[in-house]
Coordinates of C-alpha atoms and ligand atoms in Angstrom, one line a residue:
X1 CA 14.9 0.4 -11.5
X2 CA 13.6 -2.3 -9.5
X3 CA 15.5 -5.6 -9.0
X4 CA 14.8 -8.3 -10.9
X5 CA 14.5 -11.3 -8.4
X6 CA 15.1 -14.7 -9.5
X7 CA 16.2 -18.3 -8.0
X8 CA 19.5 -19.9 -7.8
X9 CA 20.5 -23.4 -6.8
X10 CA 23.6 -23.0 -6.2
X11 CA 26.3 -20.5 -5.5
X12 CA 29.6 -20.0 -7.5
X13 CA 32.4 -19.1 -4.2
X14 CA 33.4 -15.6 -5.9
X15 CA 29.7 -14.6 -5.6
X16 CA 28.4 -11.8 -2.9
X17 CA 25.8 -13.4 -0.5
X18 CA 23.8 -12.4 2.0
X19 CA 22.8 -15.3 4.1
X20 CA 20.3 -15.5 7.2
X21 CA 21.2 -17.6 9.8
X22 CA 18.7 -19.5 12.0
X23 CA 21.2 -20.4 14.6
X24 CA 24.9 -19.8 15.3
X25 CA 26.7 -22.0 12.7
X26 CA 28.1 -20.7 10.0
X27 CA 27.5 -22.8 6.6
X28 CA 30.7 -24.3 5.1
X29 CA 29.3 -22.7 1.1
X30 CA 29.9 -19.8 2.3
X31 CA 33.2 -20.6 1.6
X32 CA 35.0 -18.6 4.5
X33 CA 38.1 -18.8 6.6
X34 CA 38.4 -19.8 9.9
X35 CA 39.1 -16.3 11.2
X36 CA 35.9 -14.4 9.5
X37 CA 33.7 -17.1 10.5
X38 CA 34.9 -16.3 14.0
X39 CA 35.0 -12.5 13.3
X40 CA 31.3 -12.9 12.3
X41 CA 30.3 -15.0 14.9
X42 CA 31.5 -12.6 17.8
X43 CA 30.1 -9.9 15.5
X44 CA 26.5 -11.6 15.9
X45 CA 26.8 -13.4 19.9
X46 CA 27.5 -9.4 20.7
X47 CA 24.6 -8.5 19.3
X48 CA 24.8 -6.6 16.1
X49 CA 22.2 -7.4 14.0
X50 CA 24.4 -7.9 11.2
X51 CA 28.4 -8.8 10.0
X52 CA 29.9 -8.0 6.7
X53 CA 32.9 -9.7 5.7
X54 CA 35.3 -8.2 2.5
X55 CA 37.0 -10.3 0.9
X56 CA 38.3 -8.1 -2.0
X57 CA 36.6 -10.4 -4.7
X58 CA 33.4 -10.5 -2.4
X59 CA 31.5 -9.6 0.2
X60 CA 29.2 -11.6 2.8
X61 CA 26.8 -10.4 4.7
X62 CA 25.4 -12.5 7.6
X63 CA 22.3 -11.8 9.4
X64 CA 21.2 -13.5 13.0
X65 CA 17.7 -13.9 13.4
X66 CA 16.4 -12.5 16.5
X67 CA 14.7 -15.7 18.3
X68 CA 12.4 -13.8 20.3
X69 CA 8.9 -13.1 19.1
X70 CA 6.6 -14.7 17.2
X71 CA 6.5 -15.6 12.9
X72 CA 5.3 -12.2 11.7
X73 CA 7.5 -10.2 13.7
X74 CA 10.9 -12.0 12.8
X75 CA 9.5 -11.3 9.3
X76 CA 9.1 -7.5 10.2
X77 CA 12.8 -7.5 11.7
X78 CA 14.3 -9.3 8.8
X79 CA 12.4 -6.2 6.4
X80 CA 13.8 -3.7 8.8
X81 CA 17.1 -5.4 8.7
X82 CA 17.7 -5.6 5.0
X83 CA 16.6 -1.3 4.9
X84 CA 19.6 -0.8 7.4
X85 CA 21.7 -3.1 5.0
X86 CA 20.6 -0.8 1.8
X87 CA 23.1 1.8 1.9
X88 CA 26.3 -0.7 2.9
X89 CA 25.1 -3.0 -0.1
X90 CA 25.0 0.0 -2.5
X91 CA 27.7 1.5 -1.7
X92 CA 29.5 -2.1 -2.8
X93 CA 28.1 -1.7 -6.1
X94 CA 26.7 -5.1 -6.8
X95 CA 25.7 -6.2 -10.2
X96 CA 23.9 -8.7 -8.8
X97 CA 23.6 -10.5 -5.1
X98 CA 22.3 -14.2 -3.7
X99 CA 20.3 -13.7 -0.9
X100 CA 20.3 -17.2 1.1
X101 CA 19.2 -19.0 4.6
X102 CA 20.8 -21.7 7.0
X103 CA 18.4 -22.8 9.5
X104 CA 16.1 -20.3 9.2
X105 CA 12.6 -20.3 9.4
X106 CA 10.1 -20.7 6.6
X107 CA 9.9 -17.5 4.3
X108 CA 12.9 -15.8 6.1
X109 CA 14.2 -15.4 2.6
X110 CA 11.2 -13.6 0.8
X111 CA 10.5 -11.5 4.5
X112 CA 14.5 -10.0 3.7
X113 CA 14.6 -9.7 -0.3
X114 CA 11.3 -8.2 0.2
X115 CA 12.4 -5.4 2.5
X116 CA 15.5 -4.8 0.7
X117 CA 13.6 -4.4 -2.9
X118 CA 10.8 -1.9 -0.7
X119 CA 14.0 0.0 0.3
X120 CA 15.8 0.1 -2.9
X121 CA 13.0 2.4 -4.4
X122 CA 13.6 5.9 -5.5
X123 CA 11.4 8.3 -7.1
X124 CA 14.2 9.5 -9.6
X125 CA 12.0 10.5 -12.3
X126 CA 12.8 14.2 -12.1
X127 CA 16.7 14.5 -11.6
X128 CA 18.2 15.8 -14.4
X129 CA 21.8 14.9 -12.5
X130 CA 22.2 11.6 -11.4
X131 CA 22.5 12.1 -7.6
X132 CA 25.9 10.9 -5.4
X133 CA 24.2 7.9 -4.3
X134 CA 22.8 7.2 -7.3
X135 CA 26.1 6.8 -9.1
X136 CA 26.2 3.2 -7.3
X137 CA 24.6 0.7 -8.9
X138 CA 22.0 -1.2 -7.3
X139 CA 21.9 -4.8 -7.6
X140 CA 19.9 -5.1 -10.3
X141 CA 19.2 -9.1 -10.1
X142 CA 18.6 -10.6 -6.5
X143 CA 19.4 -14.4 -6.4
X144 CA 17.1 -16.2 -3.9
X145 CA 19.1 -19.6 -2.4
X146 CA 17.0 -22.1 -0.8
X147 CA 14.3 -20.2 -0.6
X148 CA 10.7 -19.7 -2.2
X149 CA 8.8 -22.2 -4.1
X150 CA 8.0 -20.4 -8.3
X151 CA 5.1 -20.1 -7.0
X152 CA 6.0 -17.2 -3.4
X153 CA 8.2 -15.7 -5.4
X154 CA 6.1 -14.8 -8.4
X155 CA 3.6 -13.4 -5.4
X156 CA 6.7 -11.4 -4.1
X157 CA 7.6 -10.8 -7.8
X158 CA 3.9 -8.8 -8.4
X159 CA 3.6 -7.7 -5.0
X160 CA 6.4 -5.6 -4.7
X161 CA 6.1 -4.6 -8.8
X162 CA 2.9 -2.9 -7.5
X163 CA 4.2 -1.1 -4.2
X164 CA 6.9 0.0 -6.5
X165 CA 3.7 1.4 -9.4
X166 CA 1.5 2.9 -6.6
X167 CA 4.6 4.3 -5.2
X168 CA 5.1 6.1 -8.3
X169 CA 1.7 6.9 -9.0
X170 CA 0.9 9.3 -5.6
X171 CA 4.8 10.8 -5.9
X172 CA 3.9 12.4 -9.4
X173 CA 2.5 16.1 -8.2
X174 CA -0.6 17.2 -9.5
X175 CA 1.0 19.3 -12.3
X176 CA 1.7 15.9 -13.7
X177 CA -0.9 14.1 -12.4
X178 CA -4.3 15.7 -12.4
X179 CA -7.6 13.2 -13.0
X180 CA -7.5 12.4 -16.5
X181 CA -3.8 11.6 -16.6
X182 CA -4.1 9.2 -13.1
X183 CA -7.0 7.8 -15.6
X184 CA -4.6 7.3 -17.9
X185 CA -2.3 5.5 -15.9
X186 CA -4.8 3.3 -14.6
X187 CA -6.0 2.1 -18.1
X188 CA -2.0 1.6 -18.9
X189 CA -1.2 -0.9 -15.8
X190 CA -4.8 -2.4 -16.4
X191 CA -3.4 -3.5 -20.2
X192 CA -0.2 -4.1 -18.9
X193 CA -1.5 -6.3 -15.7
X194 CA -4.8 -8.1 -17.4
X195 CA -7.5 -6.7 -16.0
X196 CA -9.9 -4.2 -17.4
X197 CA -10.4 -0.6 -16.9
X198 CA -13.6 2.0 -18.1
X199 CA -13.5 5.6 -18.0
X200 CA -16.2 7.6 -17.2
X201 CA -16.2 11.5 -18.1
X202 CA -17.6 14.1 -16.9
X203 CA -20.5 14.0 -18.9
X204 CA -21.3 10.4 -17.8
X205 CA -20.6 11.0 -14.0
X206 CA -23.6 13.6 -15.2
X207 CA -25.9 11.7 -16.0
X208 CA -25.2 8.9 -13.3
X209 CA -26.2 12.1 -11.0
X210 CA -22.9 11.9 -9.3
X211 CA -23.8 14.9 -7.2
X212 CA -20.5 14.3 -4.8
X213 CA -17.6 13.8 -7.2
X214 CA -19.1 16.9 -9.1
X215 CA -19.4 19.4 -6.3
X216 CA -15.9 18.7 -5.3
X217 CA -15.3 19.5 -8.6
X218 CA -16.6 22.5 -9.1
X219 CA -13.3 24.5 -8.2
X220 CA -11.3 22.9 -10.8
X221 CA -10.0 23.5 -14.2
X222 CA -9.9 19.7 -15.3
X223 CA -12.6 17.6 -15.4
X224 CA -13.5 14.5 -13.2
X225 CA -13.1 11.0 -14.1
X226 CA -15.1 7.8 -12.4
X227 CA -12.5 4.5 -13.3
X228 CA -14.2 1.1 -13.2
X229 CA -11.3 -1.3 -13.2
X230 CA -12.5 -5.0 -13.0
X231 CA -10.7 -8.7 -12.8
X232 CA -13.1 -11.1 -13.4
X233 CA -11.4 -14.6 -13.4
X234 CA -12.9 -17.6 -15.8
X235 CA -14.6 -19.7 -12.7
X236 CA -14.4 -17.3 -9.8
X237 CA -14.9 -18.3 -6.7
X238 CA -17.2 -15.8 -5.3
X239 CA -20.7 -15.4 -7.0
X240 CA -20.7 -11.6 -5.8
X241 CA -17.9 -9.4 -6.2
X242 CA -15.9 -8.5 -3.6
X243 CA -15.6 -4.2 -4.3
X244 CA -12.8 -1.6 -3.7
X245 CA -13.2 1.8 -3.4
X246 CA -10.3 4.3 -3.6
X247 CA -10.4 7.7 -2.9
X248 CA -8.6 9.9 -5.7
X249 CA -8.1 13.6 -4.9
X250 CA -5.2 14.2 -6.9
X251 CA -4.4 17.5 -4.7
X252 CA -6.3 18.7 -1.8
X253 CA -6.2 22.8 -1.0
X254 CA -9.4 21.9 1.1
X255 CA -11.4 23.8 -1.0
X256 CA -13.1 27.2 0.2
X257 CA -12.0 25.6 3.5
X258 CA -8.3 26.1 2.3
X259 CA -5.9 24.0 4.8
X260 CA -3.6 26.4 6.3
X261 CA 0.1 26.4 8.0
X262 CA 1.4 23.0 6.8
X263 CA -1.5 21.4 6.3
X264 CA -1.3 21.3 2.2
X265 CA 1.9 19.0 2.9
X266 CA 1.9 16.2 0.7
X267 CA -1.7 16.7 -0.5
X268 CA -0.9 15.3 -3.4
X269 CA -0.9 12.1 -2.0
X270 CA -4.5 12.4 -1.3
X271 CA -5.2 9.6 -4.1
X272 CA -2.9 7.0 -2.2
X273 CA -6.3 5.2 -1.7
X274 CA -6.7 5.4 -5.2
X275 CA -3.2 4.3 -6.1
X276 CA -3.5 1.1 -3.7
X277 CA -6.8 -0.1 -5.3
X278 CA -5.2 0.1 -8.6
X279 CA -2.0 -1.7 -7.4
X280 CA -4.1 -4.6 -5.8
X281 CA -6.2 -5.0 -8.8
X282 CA -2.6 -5.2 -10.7
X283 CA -1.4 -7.9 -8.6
X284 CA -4.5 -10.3 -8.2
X285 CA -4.7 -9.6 -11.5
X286 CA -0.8 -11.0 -12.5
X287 CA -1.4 -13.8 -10.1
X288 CA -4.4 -15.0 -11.3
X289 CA -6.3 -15.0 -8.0
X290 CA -10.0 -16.7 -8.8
X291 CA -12.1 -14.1 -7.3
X292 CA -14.1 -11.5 -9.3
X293 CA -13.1 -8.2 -7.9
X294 CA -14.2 -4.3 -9.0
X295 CA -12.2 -1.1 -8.7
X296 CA -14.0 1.6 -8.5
X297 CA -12.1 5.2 -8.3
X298 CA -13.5 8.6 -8.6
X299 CA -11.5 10.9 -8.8
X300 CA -10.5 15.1 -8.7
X301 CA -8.7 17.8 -7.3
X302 CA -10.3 19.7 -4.6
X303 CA -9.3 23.5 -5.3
X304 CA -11.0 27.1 -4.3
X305 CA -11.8 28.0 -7.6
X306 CA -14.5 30.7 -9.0
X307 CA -17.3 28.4 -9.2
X308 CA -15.8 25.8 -6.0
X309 CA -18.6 24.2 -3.9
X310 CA -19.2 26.4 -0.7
X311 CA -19.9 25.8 3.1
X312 CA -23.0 25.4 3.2
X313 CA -24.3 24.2 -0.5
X314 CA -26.7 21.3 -0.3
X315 CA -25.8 18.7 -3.2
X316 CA -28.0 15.7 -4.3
X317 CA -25.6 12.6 -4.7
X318 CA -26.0 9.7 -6.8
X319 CA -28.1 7.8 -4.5
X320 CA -30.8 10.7 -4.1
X321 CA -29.8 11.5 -0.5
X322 CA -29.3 15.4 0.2
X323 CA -25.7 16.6 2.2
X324 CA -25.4 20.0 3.7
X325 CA -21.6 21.0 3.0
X326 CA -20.1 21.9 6.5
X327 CA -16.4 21.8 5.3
X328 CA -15.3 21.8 1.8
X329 CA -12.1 20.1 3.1
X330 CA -14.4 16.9 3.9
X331 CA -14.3 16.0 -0.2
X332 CA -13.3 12.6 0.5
X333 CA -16.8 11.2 2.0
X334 CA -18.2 13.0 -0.7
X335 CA -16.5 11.3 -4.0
X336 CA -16.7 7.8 -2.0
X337 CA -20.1 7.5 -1.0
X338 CA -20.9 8.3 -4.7
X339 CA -18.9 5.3 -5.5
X340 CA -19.9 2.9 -2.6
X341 CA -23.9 3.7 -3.9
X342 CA -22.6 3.0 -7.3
X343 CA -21.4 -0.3 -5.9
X344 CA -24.7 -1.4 -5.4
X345 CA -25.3 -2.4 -9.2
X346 CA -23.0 -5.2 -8.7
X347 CA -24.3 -6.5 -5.5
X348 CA -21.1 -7.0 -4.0
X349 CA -20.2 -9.5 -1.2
X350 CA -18.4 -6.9 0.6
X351 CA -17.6 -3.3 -0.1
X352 CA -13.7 -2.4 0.9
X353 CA -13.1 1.4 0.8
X354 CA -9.2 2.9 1.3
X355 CA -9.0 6.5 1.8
X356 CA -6.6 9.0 3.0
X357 CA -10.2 10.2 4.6
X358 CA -9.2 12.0 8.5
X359 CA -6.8 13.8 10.2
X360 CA -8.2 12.1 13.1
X361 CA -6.9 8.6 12.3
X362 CA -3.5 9.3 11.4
X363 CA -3.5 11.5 15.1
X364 CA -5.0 8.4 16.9
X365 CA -3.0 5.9 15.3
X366 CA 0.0 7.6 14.4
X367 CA 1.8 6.0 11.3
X368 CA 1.7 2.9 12.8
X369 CA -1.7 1.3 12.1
X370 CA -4.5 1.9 9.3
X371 CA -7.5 2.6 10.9
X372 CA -10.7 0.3 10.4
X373 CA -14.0 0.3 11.1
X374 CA -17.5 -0.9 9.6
X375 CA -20.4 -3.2 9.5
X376 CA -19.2 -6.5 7.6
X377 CA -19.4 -9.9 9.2
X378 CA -16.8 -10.1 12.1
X379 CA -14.9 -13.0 9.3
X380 CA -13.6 -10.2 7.3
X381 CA -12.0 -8.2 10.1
X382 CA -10.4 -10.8 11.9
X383 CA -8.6 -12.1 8.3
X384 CA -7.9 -8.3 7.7
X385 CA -5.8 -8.2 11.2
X386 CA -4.2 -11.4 10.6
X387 CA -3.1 -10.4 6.9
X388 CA -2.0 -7.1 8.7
X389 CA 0.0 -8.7 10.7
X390 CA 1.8 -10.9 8.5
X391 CA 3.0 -8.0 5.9
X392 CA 3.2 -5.8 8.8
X393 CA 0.7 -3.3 7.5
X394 CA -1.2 -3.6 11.0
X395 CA -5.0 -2.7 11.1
X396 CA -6.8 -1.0 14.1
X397 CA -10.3 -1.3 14.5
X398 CA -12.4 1.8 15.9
X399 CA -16.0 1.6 17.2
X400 CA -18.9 1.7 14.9
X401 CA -22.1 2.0 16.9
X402 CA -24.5 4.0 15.4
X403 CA -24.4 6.9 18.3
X404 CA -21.6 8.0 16.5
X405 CA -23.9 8.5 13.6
X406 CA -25.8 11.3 15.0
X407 CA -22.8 13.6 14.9
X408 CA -23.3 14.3 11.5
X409 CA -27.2 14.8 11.2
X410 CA -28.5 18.2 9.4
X411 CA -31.2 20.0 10.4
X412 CA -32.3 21.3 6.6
X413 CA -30.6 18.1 4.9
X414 CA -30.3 14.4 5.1
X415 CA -27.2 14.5 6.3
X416 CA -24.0 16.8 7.0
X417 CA -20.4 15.9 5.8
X418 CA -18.7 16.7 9.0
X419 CA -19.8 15.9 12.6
X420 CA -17.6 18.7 15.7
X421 CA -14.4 17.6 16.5
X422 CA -15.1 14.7 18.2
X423 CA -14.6 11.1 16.7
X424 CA -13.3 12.4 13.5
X425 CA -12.3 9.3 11.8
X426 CA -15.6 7.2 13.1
X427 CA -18.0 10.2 11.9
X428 CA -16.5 9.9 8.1
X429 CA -17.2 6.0 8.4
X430 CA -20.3 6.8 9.4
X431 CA -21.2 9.3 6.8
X432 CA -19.9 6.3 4.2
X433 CA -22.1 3.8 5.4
X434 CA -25.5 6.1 5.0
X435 CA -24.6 4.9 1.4
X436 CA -23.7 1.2 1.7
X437 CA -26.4 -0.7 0.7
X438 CA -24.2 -3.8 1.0
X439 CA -21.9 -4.9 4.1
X440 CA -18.5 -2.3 4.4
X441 CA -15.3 -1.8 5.6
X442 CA -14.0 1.4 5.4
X443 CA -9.7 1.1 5.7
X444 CA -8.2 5.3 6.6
X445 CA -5.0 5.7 5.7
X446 CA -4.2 9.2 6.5
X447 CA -1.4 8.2 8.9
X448 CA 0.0 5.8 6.7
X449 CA -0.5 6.5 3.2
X450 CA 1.9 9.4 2.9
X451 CA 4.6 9.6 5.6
X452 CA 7.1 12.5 6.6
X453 CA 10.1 10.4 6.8
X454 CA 10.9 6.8 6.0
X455 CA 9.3 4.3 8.4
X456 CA 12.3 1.9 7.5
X457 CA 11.4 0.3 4.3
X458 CA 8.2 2.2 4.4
X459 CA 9.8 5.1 2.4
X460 CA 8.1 8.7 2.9
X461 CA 5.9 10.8 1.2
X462 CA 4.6 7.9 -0.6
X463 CA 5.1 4.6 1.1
X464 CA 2.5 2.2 -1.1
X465 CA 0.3 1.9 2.1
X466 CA -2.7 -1.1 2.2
X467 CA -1.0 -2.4 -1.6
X468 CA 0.5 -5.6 -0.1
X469 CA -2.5 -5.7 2.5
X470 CA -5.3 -6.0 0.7
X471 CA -3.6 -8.1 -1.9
X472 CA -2.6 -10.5 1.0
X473 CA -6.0 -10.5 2.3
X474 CA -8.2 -11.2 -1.1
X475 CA -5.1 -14.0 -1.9
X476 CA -5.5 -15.4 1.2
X477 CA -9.4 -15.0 1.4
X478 CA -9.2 -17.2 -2.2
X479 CA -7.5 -19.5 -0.2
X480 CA -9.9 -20.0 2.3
X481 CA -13.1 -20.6 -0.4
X482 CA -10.6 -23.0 -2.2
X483 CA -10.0 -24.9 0.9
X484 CA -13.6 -25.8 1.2
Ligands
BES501 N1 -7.2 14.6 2.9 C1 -7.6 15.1 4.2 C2 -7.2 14.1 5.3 C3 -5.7 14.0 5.6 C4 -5.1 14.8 6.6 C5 -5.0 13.0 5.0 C6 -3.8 14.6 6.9 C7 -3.6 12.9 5.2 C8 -3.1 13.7 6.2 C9 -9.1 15.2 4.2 O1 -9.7 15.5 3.0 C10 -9.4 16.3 5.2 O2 -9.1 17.4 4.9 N2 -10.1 16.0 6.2 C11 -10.5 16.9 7.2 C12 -11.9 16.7 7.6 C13 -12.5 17.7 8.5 C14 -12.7 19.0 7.7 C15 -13.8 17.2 9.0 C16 -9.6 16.7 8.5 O3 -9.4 15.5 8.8 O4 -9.1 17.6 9.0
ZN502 ZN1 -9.8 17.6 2.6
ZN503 ZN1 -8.7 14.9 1.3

């Protein structure tokens, strides 16, 4: 269960506290002695990052902020600091905990309670025996002391309600999770979070001529589904929608292609794209942010089954455009770009697609940045990198110039799904943009979106990556339109 996380304005002496300090000067309600305050102080001049006091009523945890660096990273340290407090805190089975500051900078509180309720996740669902650690309680209320307005802390409140959703959303396996039920799912948080959600089937996604989203599932024994989830506000803002595409292959075999070795690790995290478009569109949608904003998710399995889509099968996609299969385990660029020419119908500002798309990105960029790349207005990208920064989900832009482009032409097609080796990552945002009829950025999160071990409170296999981005960056792009 996820914390509950509420405000306090003051705190009762037998109460557990974990307070930041901004310099070294230990605040008199924390109602120590003489000694511990000087215990703690050495503690911190010596450098730990942290000193924890047990009093046998209480404890107190106190945290030096590191004064080097700028806003965003003392934020970051403060997240990584309360995931190296998680396991000292829950072994001291807290019912609940105040989480306060003393001359700390602004939002030092949220940075902290926000790292510790990101590390404080589990995927439990399927343990029939409640593990060791588990037999602690977690603090199930966090009470915030002198720190966010109602206003941050019903943004942390959603924020990190969705991280926790998506989080569980690309941990269910495929055997739980195939299209439908992820369908499912999405039209239950959509009720649950205000916004609203159609289904297409697979006789629809006929019709619409969806020639992508069908090939890819051709090897399967569930059908496809095309989700259109959709916030639209009473006076939005924007006149055109701002569009978000998730890719939503519940479980990647690669097809015909079938991945070998390890490669099928963790493929059923290949609808993390997915899952973060759906937990964006569930926390705009619990703020309230004034923007009209469409979710648009296709989604399947990609499997090598009797009738599966072969190397070399020419399929018509929903714009018309005709793509030469070179790789069945390219399925991705083939169920987006079916959605992004679907996005045309709503003549959409800008076109945001999030897709655990290349191997290439995540070895370029490691698990360390989200890969970028496109053709919007240079606005968009810079407010991407600062939002990046500031939630510490950093971006890294890769070329876009239309060279790249020729990598994937066909000689008996329109087009090919895979280019050679080279330029992996570009060539898929290339192959996406052959069906963006409106301006595009095109987010890979193949090195972040499902991660082999925990990145501090970036917990592996599925961490929730581009959730608290892309929320950040359509709250803070609302911002900017109401500002003027
Ligand atoms: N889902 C994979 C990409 C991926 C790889 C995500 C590793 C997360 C971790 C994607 O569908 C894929 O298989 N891409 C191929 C494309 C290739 C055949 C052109 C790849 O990157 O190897
Ligand atoms: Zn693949
Ligand atoms: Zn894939």
């Amino acid at each position: 269960m996820k914390p509950a996380i509420s405000k306090i304005s003051q705190i009762h002496p037998d109460q557990s506290v974990i307070c930041i300090l901004g310099k070294n000067e230990i605040p008199e309600w924390l109602k120590l002695s003489k000694s511990e305050k000087e215990f703690a102080l050495k503690q911190l001049t010596a450098g730990e990052e942290y000193a924890v006091i047990n009093s046998y009523y209480k404890n107190t945890y106190i945290i030096r902020i590191n004064e080097n660096g700028s806003g965003y990273k003392q934020k970051e340290e403060l997240r990584k600091t309360a995931f190296n407090l998680r396991k000292i805190i829950r072994s001291n089975n807290h019912t609940e905990l105040v989480i306060a500051s003393h001359n700390a900078f602004n939002g030092a509180v949220e940075a902290f309670t926000e790292g510790l309720v990101l590390s404080f996740y589990k995927f439990g669902k399927y343990k029939t025996k409640k593990e060791k650690e588990e037999k602690y309680n977690y603090p199930s209320v966090l009470l915030l002391f002198q720190g966010p307005d109602d206003e941050d802390l019903k943004w942390l409140t959603d924020l990190t309600d969705s991280v926790y959703f998506v989080r569980d959303l690309i941990n269910e396996p495929v055997n739980h999770l195939n299209a439908p039920a992820l369908a499912d799912e999405i039209k239950k948080i959509g009720t649950s979070a205000g916004f609203s959600v159609e289904v297409l089937n697979k006789g629809k996604i006929e019709t619409l001529k969806m020639g992508g989203l069908l090939a890819v599932n051709k090897g399967s024994v569930d059908p496809p589904v095309f989700c259109i989830l959709e916030w639209k506000p009473e006076k939005p803002l924007n006149a055109s929608p701002l569009v978000l595409v998730g890719k939503g292959i519940v479980y990647d075999t690669g097809g015909l292609n079938i991945k070998t070795g390890d490669y099928m690790d963790n493929m059923k995290a290949d609808m993390a794209g997915a899952a973060a478009v759906t937990g964006v569109m569930a926390t705009i949608a619990r703020t309230g942010i004034p923007l009209h904003v469409i979710g648009l998710i296709p989604a399947t399995d990609n499997r090598p089954g009797g009738n599966a889509y072969t190397q070399g099968d020419i399929i018509t996609m929903h714009n018309g455009m005709n793509v030469e299969v070179g790789n069945t385990d390219a399925e991705g660029r083939l169920i987006l770009a079916d959605a992004i020419s679907y996005a045309s119908r709503f003549k959409p500002e800008l076109i945001i697609d999030i897709a655990t798309l290349t191997g290439s990105a995540a070895m370029t960029f490691g698990v360390q940045a989200i890969a970028v790349m496109g053709n919007a207005d240079r606005k968009y990208f810079r407010l991407l990198e600062e939002c990046g920064n500031e939630v510490y989900e950093r971006t890294a832009e890769l070329p876009f110039w239309e060279e790249y482009g020729e990598l994937i032409k066909s000689d008996i097609a329109d087009i090919r799904n895979v280019g050679g080796r080279e330029a992996g990552a570009i060539t898929a945002g290339k192959f996406l943009e052959n069906f963006a009829e409106y301006p595009m950025i095109h987010m890979d999160i193949a090195g972040t979106g499902s991660l082999k071990k925990d990145d501090f409170y970036r917990l592996k296999d599925g961490p929730g990556s581009g959730v608290r981005l892309l929320s950040t960056f359509i709250k803070k792009y609302a911002e900017g339109l109401m500002a003027k």
